[in-house]
Short mmCIF file of C-alpha atoms in Angstrom, two decimals:
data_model
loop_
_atom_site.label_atom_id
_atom_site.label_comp_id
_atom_site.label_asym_id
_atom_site.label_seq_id
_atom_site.Cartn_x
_atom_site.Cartn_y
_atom_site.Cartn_z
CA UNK A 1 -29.77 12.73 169.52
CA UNK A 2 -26.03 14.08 170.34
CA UNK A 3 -25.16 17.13 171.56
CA UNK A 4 -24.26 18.10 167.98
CA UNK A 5 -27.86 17.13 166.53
CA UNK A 6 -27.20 14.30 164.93
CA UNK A 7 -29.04 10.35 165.78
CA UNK A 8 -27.08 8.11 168.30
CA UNK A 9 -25.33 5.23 167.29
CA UNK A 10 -26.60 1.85 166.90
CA UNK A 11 -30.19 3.43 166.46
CA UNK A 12 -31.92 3.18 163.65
CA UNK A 13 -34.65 5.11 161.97
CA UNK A 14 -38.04 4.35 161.85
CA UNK A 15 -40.81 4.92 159.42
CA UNK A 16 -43.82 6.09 160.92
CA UNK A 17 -45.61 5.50 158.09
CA UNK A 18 -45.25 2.21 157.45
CA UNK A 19 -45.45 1.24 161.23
CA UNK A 20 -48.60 2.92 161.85
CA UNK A 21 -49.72 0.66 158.51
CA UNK A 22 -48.31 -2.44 159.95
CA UNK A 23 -49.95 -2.01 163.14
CA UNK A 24 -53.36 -1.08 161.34
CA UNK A 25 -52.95 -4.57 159.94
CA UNK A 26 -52.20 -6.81 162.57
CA UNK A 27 -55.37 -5.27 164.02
CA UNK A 28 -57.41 -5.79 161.11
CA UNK A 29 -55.89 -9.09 160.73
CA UNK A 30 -57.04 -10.15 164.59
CA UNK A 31 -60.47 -8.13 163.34
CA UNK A 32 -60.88 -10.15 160.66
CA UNK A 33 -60.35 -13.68 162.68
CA UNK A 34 -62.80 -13.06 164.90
CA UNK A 35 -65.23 -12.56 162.12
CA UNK A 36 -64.49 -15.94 160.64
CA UNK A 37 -64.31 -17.65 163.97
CA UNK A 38 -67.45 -16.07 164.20
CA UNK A 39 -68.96 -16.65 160.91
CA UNK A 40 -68.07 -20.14 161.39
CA UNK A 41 -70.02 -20.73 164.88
CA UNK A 42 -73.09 -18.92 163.04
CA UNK A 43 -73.28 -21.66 160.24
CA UNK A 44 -73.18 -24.34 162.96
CA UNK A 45 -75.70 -22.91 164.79
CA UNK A 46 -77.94 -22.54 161.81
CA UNK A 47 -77.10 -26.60 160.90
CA UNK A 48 -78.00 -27.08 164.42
CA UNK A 49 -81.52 -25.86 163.42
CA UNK A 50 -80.96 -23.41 167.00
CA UNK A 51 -82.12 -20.43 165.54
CA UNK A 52 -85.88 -18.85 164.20
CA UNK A 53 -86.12 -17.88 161.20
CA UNK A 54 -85.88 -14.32 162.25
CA UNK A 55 -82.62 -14.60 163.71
CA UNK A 56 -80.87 -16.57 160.90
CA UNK A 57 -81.65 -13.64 158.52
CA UNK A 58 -81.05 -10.71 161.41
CA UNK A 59 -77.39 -13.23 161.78
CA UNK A 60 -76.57 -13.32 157.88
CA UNK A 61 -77.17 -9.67 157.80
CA UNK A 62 -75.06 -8.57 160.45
CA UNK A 63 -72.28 -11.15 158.77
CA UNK A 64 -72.80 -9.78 155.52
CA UNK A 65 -72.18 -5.45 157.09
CA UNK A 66 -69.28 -7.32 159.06
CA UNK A 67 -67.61 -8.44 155.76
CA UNK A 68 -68.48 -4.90 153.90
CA UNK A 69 -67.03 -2.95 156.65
CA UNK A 70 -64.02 -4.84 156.91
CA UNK A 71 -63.52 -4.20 152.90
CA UNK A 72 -63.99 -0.54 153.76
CA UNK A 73 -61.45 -0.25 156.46
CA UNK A 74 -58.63 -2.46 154.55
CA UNK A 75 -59.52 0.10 151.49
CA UNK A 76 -59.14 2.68 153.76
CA UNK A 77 -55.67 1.68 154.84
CA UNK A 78 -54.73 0.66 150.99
CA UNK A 79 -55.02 -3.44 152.64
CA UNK A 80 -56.32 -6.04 150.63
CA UNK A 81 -57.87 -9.09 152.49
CA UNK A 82 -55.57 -11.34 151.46
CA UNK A 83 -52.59 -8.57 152.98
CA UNK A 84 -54.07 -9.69 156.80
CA UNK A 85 -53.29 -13.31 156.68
CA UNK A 86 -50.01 -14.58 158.05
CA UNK A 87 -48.16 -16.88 157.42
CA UNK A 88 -47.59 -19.15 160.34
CA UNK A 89 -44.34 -21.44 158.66
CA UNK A 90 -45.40 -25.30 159.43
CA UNK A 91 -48.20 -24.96 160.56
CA UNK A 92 -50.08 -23.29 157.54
CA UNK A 93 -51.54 -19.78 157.20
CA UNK A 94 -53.25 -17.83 160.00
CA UNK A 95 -56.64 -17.43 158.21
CA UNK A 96 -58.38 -20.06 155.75
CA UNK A 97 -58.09 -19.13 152.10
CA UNK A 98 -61.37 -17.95 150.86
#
């Protein structure tokens, strides 16, 4: 601010809103990586044949309140799923297209 109350030159202002959104989903988005990543390792691990019985199902539960709670929080934040992935140019998009 100036002495007279008004913004400085040259800066700009910024909407809270949306960059308190914006950060929400980059967090969600790196959230939401991890799960597949981890999702991902699970299913080889079950191909493997390395887990009981028990812990398959005890896996594809937790997987399965992963997934819901991640629907929760992007409908919390008015996100859709498809809102986290990025676009990484050449090289493709950031997560796999479900």
């Amino acid at each position: 601010m100036t002495e007279h109350g008004g913004p400085r030159e040259g800066r700009f202002d910024v909407d809270r809103e949306q960059m308190g959104r914006d950060l929400v989903a980059l967090v969600l988005t790196v959230v939401e990586l991890l799960r597949q990543l981890m999702e991902r390792q699970a299913i080889r691990r079950v191909e493997q044949g390395d887990l009981s019985d028990a812990q398959v199902e005890q896996l594809g539960e937790t997987l399965m309140h992963l997934e819901e709670r991640m629907t929760e929080l992007c409908d919390q934040h008015g996100l859709r799923l498809d809102d986290l992935n990025l676009d990484l140019g050449p090289l493709g998009s950031l997560l796999p297209r479900t």
